[in-house]
XYZ file of C-alpha atoms in Angstrom:
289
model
C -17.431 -40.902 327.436
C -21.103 -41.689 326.560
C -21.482 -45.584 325.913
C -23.664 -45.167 322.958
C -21.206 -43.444 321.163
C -18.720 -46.181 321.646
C -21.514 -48.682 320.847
C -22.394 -46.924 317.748
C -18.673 -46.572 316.768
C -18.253 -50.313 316.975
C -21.327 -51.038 314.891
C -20.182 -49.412 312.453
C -16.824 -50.703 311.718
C -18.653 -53.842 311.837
C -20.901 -52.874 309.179
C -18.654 -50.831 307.101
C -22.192 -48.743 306.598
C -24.028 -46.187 308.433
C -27.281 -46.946 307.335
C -27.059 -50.619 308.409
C -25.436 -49.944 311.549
C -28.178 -47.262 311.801
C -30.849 -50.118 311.349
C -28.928 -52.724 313.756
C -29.154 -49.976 316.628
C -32.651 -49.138 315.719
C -31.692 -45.428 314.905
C -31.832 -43.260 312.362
C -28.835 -42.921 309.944
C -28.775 -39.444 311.305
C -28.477 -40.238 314.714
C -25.490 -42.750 313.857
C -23.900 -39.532 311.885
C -24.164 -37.094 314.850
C -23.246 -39.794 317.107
C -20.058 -40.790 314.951
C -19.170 -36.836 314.547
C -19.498 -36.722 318.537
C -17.355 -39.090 319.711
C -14.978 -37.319 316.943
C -14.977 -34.282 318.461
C -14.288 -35.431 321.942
C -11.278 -37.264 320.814
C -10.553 -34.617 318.630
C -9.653 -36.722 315.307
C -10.929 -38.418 312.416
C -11.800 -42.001 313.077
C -13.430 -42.805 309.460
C -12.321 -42.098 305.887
C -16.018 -41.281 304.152
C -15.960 -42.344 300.311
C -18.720 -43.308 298.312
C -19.578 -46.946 299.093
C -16.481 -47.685 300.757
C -15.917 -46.254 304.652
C -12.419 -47.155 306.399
C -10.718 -46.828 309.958
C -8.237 -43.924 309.943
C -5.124 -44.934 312.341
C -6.614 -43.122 315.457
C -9.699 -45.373 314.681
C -7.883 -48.462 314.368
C -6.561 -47.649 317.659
C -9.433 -46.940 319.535
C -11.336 -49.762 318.074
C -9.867 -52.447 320.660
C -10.306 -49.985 323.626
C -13.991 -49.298 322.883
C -14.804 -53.103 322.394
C -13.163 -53.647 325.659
C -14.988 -50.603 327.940
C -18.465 -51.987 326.171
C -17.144 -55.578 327.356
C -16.353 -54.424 330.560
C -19.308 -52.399 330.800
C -21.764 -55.192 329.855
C -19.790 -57.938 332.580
C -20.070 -55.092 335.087
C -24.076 -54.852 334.987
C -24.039 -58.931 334.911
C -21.571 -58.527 338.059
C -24.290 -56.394 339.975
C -27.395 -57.876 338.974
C -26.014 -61.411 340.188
C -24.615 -59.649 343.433
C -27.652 -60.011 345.263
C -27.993 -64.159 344.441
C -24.008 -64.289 345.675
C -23.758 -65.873 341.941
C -20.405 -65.871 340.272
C -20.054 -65.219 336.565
C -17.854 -67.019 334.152
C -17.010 -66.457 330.547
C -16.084 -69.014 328.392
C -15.162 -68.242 324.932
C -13.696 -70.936 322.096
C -13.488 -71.157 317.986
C -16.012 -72.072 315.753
C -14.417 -75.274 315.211
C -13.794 -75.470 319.063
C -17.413 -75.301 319.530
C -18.740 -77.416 316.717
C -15.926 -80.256 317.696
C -15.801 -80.254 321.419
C -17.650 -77.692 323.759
C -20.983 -78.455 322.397
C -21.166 -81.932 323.012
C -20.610 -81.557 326.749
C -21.544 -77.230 328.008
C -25.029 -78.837 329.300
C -22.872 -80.708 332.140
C -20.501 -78.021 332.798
C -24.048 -75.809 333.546
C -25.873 -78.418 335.631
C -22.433 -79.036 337.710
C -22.003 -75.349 338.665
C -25.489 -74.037 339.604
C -24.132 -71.701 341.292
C -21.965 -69.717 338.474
C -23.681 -67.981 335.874
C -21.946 -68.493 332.491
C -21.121 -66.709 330.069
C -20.104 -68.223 326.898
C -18.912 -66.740 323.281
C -17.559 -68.039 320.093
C -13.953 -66.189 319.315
C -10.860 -66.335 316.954
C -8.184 -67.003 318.646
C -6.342 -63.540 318.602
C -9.248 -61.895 320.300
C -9.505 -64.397 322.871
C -5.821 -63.900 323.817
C -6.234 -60.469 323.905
C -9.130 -60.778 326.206
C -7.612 -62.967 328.116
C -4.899 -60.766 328.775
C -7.296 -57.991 329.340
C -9.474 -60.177 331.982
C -12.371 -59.545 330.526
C -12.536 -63.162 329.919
C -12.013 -66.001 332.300
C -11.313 -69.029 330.258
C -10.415 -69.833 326.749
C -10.676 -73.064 324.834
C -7.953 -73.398 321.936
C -5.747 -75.397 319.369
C -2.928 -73.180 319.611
C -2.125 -72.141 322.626
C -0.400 -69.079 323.277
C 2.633 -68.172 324.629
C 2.184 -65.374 326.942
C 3.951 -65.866 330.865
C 0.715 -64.233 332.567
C -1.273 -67.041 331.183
C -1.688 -70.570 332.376
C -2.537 -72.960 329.168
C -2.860 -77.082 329.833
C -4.031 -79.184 327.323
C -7.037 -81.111 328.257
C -7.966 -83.484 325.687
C -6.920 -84.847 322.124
C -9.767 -84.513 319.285
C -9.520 -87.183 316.877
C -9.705 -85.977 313.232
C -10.135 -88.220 310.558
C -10.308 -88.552 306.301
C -14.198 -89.189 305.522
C -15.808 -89.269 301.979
C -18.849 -89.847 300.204
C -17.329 -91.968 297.476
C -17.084 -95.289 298.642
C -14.151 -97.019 297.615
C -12.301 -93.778 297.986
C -7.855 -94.260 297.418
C -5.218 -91.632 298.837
C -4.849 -90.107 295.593
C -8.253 -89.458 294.636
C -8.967 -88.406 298.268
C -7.100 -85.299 297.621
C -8.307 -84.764 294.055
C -11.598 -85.526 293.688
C -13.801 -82.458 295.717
C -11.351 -82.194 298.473
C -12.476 -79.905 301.077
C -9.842 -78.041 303.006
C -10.402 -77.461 306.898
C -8.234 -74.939 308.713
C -7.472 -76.939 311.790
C -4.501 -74.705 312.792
C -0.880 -74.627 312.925
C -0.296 -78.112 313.666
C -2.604 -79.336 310.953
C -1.049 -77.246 308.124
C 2.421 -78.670 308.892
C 1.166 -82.074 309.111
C -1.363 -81.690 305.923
C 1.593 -80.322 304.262
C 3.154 -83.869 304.180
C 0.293 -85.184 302.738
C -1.039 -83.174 300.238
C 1.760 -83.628 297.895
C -0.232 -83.012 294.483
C -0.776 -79.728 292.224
C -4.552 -79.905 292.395
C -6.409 -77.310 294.696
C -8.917 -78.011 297.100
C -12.427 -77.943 295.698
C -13.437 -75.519 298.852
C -11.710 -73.723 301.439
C -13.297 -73.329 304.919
C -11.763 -72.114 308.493
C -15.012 -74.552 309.736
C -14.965 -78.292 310.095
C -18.773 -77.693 310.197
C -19.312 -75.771 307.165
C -17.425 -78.870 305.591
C -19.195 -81.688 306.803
C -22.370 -80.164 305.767
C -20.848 -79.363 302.230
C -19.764 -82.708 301.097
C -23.037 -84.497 302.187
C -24.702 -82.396 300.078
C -22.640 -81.981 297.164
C -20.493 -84.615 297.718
C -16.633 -85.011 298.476
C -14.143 -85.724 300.652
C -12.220 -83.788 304.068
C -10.627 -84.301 307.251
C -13.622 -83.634 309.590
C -13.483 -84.627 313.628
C -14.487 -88.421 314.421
C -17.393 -86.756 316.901
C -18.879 -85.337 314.128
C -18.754 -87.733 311.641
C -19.160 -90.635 313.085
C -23.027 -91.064 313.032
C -22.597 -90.294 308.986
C -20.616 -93.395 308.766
C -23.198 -95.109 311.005
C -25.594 -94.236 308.800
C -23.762 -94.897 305.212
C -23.674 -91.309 304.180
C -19.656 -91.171 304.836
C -17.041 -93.341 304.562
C -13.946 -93.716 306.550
C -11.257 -93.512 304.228
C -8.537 -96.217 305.469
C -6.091 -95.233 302.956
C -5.708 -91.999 304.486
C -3.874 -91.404 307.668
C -6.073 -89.673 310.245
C -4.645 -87.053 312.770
C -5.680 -85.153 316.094
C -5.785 -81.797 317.416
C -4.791 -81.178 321.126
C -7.252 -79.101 322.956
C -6.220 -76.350 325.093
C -7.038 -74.094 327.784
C -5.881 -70.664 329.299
C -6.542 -68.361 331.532
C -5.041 -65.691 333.215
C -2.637 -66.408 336.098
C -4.511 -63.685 338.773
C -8.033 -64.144 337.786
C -9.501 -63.731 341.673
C -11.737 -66.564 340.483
C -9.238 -69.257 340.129
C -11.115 -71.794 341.973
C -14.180 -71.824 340.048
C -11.917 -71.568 336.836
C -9.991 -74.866 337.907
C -13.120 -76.703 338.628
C -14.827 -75.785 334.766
C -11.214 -77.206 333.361
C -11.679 -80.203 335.482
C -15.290 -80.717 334.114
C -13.671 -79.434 330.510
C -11.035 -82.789 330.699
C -14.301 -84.857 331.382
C -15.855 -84.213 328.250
C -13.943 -86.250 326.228
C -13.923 -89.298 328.491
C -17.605 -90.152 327.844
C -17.521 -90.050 323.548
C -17.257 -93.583 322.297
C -14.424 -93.988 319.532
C -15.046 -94.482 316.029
C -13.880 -98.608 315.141
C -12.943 -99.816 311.691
Protein backbone atom coordinates (compact mmCIF):
# COMPACT_ATOMS: atom_id res chain seq x y z
CA UNK A 1 0.00 0.00 0.00
CA UNK A 2 1.45 3.38 -1.17
CA UNK A 3 2.57 5.48 2.00
CA UNK A 4 1.20 8.67 0.72
CA UNK A 5 -2.07 7.44 0.65
CA UNK A 6 -1.93 6.43 4.24
CA UNK A 7 -0.23 9.79 4.98
CA UNK A 8 -2.86 11.66 3.25
CA UNK A 9 -5.62 9.56 4.94
CA UNK A 10 -4.29 10.53 8.33
CA UNK A 11 -4.11 14.22 7.51
CA UNK A 12 -7.19 14.33 6.89
CA UNK A 13 -8.97 12.94 9.78
CA UNK A 14 -6.80 15.29 11.50
CA UNK A 15 -8.11 18.14 9.70
CA UNK A 16 -11.61 17.11 9.27
CA UNK A 17 -11.00 19.10 5.69
CA UNK A 18 -9.59 18.29 2.43
CA UNK A 19 -8.54 21.51 1.47
CA UNK A 20 -6.45 22.05 4.64
CA UNK A 21 -5.06 18.73 4.68
CA UNK A 22 -4.48 19.48 0.96
CA UNK A 23 -2.44 22.66 2.04
CA UNK A 24 -0.56 20.81 5.08
CA UNK A 25 0.79 18.17 2.42
CA UNK A 26 1.52 20.84 -0.04
CA UNK A 27 -0.97 19.31 -2.65
CA UNK A 28 -3.69 20.18 -4.39
CA UNK A 29 -7.21 19.48 -2.95
CA UNK A 30 -7.46 17.31 -5.98
CA UNK A 31 -4.65 15.28 -5.39
CA UNK A 32 -5.89 14.67 -1.64
CA UNK A 33 -9.42 13.60 -3.42
CA UNK A 34 -7.87 11.05 -5.85
CA UNK A 35 -5.57 10.02 -3.23
CA UNK A 36 -8.49 9.51 -0.57
CA UNK A 37 -10.71 7.68 -3.45
CA UNK A 38 -7.47 5.40 -4.00
CA UNK A 39 -6.75 4.06 -0.96
CA UNK A 40 -10.76 3.47 -1.04
CA UNK A 41 -10.70 1.41 -3.73
CA UNK A 42 -7.90 -0.80 -2.64
CA UNK A 43 -9.61 -1.51 0.56
CA UNK A 44 -12.66 -1.63 -1.17
CA UNK A 45 -14.93 0.58 1.33
CA UNK A 46 -15.93 3.88 2.32
CA UNK A 47 -13.65 5.40 4.87
CA UNK A 48 -15.36 9.07 4.97
CA UNK A 49 -18.97 10.25 5.19
CA UNK A 50 -18.78 13.58 2.70
CA UNK A 51 -21.42 16.31 3.91
CA UNK A 52 -21.24 19.82 3.44
CA UNK A 53 -18.85 21.27 6.04
CA UNK A 54 -18.83 18.37 8.16
CA UNK A 55 -16.60 15.04 6.96
CA UNK A 56 -16.65 11.87 9.42
CA UNK A 57 -14.84 8.37 9.77
CA UNK A 58 -17.17 5.58 8.58
CA UNK A 59 -16.48 2.32 10.88
CA UNK A 60 -13.97 0.75 8.35
CA UNK A 61 -12.20 4.20 8.72
CA UNK A 62 -12.21 4.28 12.32
CA UNK A 63 -10.60 1.02 12.08
CA UNK A 64 -7.96 1.59 9.85
CA UNK A 65 -7.10 4.85 11.37
CA UNK A 66 -4.82 3.23 14.24
CA UNK A 67 -3.19 0.78 11.70
CA UNK A 68 -2.18 3.54 9.26
CA UNK A 69 -0.75 5.82 12.12
CA UNK A 70 1.19 2.86 13.20
CA UNK A 71 2.76 1.58 9.50
CA UNK A 72 3.63 5.60 9.00
CA UNK A 73 5.22 5.28 12.66
CA UNK A 74 6.91 2.32 11.86
CA UNK A 75 7.83 3.47 8.59
CA UNK A 76 9.35 6.79 9.76
CA UNK A 77 11.51 4.75 12.93
CA UNK A 78 12.56 2.34 10.18
CA UNK A 79 14.40 5.09 7.91
CA UNK A 80 15.83 6.62 11.41
CA UNK A 81 16.91 2.81 12.12
CA UNK A 82 18.98 2.72 8.76
CA UNK A 83 20.30 6.03 8.48
CA UNK A 84 21.87 5.63 12.13
CA UNK A 85 23.05 2.00 11.12
CA UNK A 86 26.14 3.11 9.73
CA UNK A 87 27.20 5.39 13.14
CA UNK A 88 26.22 1.91 15.23
CA UNK A 89 23.76 4.64 16.98
CA UNK A 90 20.77 3.35 18.83
CA UNK A 91 17.45 5.16 18.72
CA UNK A 92 15.13 5.79 21.56
CA UNK A 93 11.68 7.23 21.78
CA UNK A 94 10.47 8.87 24.59
CA UNK A 95 7.02 10.09 24.65
CA UNK A 96 5.06 11.83 27.91
CA UNK A 97 1.83 14.31 28.50
CA UNK A 98 1.69 17.78 28.13
CA UNK A 99 1.65 18.20 31.72
CA UNK A 100 4.42 15.45 31.94
CA UNK A 101 6.54 17.61 29.88
CA UNK A 102 5.79 21.05 31.20
CA UNK A 103 6.19 19.55 35.01
CA UNK A 104 9.04 17.15 34.81
CA UNK A 105 10.85 16.04 31.50
CA UNK A 106 11.74 19.47 30.52
CA UNK A 107 13.60 20.50 33.34
CA UNK A 108 16.10 17.66 33.05
CA UNK A 109 15.95 15.93 28.79
CA UNK A 110 19.31 18.14 28.26
CA UNK A 111 21.14 15.58 30.77
CA UNK A 112 19.47 12.53 29.66
CA UNK A 113 21.01 13.71 25.89
CA UNK A 114 24.52 14.65 27.02
CA UNK A 115 24.65 11.21 29.18
CA UNK A 116 23.82 8.95 26.19
CA UNK A 117 25.82 10.30 23.20
CA UNK A 118 25.59 7.45 21.79
CA UNK A 119 21.57 6.96 21.43
CA UNK A 120 19.75 9.12 19.24
CA UNK A 121 16.43 10.20 20.82
CA UNK A 122 13.46 10.47 19.89
CA UNK A 123 11.03 12.29 21.94
CA UNK A 124 7.05 13.16 21.55
CA UNK A 125 4.36 14.67 23.58
CA UNK A 126 1.26 11.97 23.93
CA UNK A 127 -2.08 11.35 25.82
CA UNK A 128 -1.85 8.69 27.66
CA UNK A 129 -4.09 6.16 25.67
CA UNK A 130 -1.92 6.52 22.64
CA UNK A 131 1.15 6.03 24.45
CA UNK A 132 -0.14 2.71 25.87
CA UNK A 133 -1.14 1.67 22.73
CA UNK A 134 2.23 2.36 21.33
CA UNK A 135 3.77 0.94 23.85
CA UNK A 136 2.11 -2.16 23.33
CA UNK A 137 2.73 -1.88 19.68
CA UNK A 138 6.70 -1.20 20.23
CA UNK A 139 6.78 1.48 18.29
CA UNK A 140 7.72 3.31 21.33
CA UNK A 141 10.37 2.52 23.85
CA UNK A 142 9.55 4.42 26.94
CA UNK A 143 6.65 6.27 28.34
CA UNK A 144 6.48 8.83 31.09
CA UNK A 145 2.97 8.86 33.00
CA UNK A 146 0.60 9.66 36.02
CA UNK A 147 -1.45 6.74 35.58
CA UNK A 148 0.12 3.93 34.90
CA UNK A 149 -1.37 1.20 33.14
CA UNK A 150 -2.17 -2.07 33.84
CA UNK A 151 -1.17 -4.23 31.06
CA UNK A 152 1.19 -7.70 32.12
CA UNK A 153 3.54 -7.12 28.93
CA UNK A 154 4.50 -3.84 30.39
CA UNK A 155 6.94 -2.99 33.10
CA UNK A 156 5.75 0.47 34.92
CA UNK A 157 7.95 1.81 38.22
CA UNK A 158 7.36 4.95 39.58
CA UNK A 159 10.31 7.16 39.60
CA UNK A 160 9.64 10.28 41.32
CA UNK A 161 6.84 12.26 43.28
CA UNK A 162 5.92 15.87 41.72
CA UNK A 163 4.90 18.18 44.29
CA UNK A 164 1.70 20.12 43.42
CA UNK A 165 0.65 22.90 45.30
CA UNK A 166 -2.47 25.78 45.80
CA UNK A 167 -0.89 29.19 44.38
CA UNK A 168 -2.82 32.53 43.86
CA UNK A 169 -2.47 35.95 42.90
CA UNK A 170 -4.58 37.37 45.69
CA UNK A 171 -2.57 37.71 48.57
CA UNK A 172 -4.20 36.95 51.63
CA UNK A 173 -6.04 34.24 49.81
CA UNK A 174 -8.53 31.69 52.56
CA UNK A 175 -9.72 28.02 51.59
CA UNK A 176 -13.00 29.21 50.71
CA UNK A 177 -12.29 31.92 48.46
CA UNK A 178 -9.48 29.77 46.94
CA UNK A 179 -12.07 27.73 45.30
CA UNK A 180 -14.45 30.58 44.47
CA UNK A 181 -12.80 33.37 43.44
CA UNK A 182 -11.25 32.50 39.54
CA UNK A 183 -10.42 29.00 40.39
CA UNK A 184 -8.67 27.32 37.67
CA UNK A 185 -9.17 23.61 37.31
CA UNK A 186 -6.06 21.37 36.25
CA UNK A 187 -6.66 17.81 35.10
CA UNK A 188 -3.90 16.12 36.98
CA UNK A 189 -5.43 12.62 36.55
CA UNK A 190 -7.17 10.00 38.35
CA UNK A 191 -5.59 10.42 41.57
CA UNK A 192 -6.10 14.15 41.61
CA UNK A 193 -9.87 14.06 40.83
CA UNK A 194 -10.48 11.70 43.79
CA UNK A 195 -8.42 13.70 46.02
CA UNK A 196 -9.79 17.28 44.61
CA UNK A 197 -13.08 15.76 45.10
CA UNK A 198 -12.61 16.04 48.93
CA UNK A 199 -11.82 19.40 48.67
CA UNK A 200 -13.85 21.13 46.45
CA UNK A 201 -16.92 20.81 48.45
CA UNK A 202 -18.81 24.07 47.13
CA UNK A 203 -21.52 24.63 44.21
CA UNK A 204 -19.43 27.21 42.39
CA UNK A 205 -17.66 26.11 39.06
CA UNK A 206 -14.26 26.62 38.19
CA UNK A 207 -13.62 29.89 36.41
CA UNK A 208 -11.55 27.74 33.59
CA UNK A 209 -11.05 24.28 32.78
CA UNK A 210 -7.68 23.08 31.37
CA UNK A 211 -6.11 19.35 30.88
CA UNK A 212 -2.60 21.73 31.18
CA UNK A 213 -0.96 22.86 34.37
CA UNK A 214 0.81 25.21 31.88
CA UNK A 215 -2.01 26.75 30.18
CA UNK A 216 -3.04 27.57 33.91
CA UNK A 217 -0.16 29.09 35.30
CA UNK A 218 0.06 31.36 32.43
CA UNK A 219 -3.77 32.20 32.79
CA UNK A 220 -3.96 33.39 36.28
CA UNK A 221 -0.80 35.64 36.03
CA UNK A 222 -2.39 37.33 33.53
CA UNK A 223 -5.86 37.55 34.45
CA UNK A 224 -5.53 36.69 37.77
CA UNK A 225 -6.72 33.70 40.05
CA UNK A 226 -6.01 30.89 41.80
CA UNK A 227 -5.02 26.73 40.90
CA UNK A 228 -3.14 23.84 41.94
CA UNK A 229 -0.05 24.22 39.65
CA UNK A 230 3.40 21.99 40.29
CA UNK A 231 5.93 23.60 42.94
CA UNK A 232 8.71 23.46 39.84
CA UNK A 233 6.76 25.68 38.06
CA UNK A 234 5.64 28.02 40.34
CA UNK A 235 8.05 28.48 42.50
CA UNK A 236 10.10 31.35 40.87
CA UNK A 237 6.44 33.27 40.72
CA UNK A 238 6.42 33.18 44.41
CA UNK A 239 10.10 34.22 44.37
CA UNK A 240 9.26 36.92 42.54
CA UNK A 241 5.78 38.12 44.31
CA UNK A 242 3.60 37.37 41.37
CA UNK A 243 2.04 34.13 43.29
CA UNK A 244 1.32 33.29 46.51
CA UNK A 245 1.46 30.05 48.29
CA UNK A 246 -1.78 29.56 49.68
CA UNK A 247 -1.17 27.90 53.31
CA UNK A 248 -4.73 27.40 53.91
CA UNK A 249 -4.92 24.99 51.25
CA UNK A 250 -3.57 21.53 51.47
CA UNK A 251 -1.09 20.82 48.67
CA UNK A 252 -0.81 17.30 47.00
CA UNK A 253 1.61 15.25 44.61
CA UNK A 254 1.45 13.27 41.60
CA UNK A 255 3.63 10.05 41.32
CA UNK A 256 5.53 9.85 38.15
CA UNK A 257 5.66 6.80 36.19
CA UNK A 258 7.34 4.86 33.65
CA UNK A 259 6.68 1.86 31.22
CA UNK A 260 7.90 0.08 28.76
CA UNK A 261 7.48 -2.99 27.14
CA UNK A 262 8.79 -6.18 28.79
CA UNK A 263 10.81 -7.54 25.31
CA UNK A 264 11.98 -4.32 23.95
CA UNK A 265 15.60 -5.87 22.56
CA UNK A 266 16.84 -2.53 23.90
CA UNK A 267 16.31 -3.05 27.51
CA UNK A 268 19.63 -1.95 28.57
CA UNK A 269 19.67 1.37 27.15
CA UNK A 270 15.93 1.70 28.33
CA UNK A 271 17.02 0.92 32.06
CA UNK A 272 19.84 3.33 31.95
CA UNK A 273 17.33 6.56 30.56
CA UNK A 274 14.95 5.45 33.74
CA UNK A 275 17.95 5.57 35.91
CA UNK A 276 18.88 9.11 34.57
CA UNK A 277 14.78 9.74 34.57
CA UNK A 278 14.84 9.04 38.78
CA UNK A 279 17.78 11.65 38.80
CA UNK A 280 15.87 14.42 37.67
CA UNK A 281 14.09 15.11 40.54
CA UNK A 282 16.97 14.82 42.99
CA UNK A 283 18.63 18.08 41.85
CA UNK A 284 15.19 20.65 42.11
CA UNK A 285 15.39 22.55 45.35
CA UNK A 286 11.95 22.45 47.36
CA UNK A 287 9.71 25.23 47.71
CA UNK A 288 9.96 26.50 51.89
CA UNK A 289 7.24 28.43 53.65
Amino acid sequence: MDIDLLKTFVEVVRTRHFGRAAENLYITQSAVSFRIRQLEQSLGVNLFIRQRNNIQLTAPGERLLPHAKMILTGMQRAKVDVALANNMHKQLSLAGTPNIWDAFLQFGINNIVSAMPEVSLMAEVKAQQESTRLLLERTLDLAVLFDPPKVDELVVQPICDLAIIAVSTFDGMDRERFFEKQYVYVDWGTAFSLWHAKQFTGNTPPFFRTSTGRIALDLILQCGGNAFVPEILAKEHIFNGLLHHVDAVPSTSREVFVAYHRENDQKEQIERMVSLLMQLNQGHDKFEN
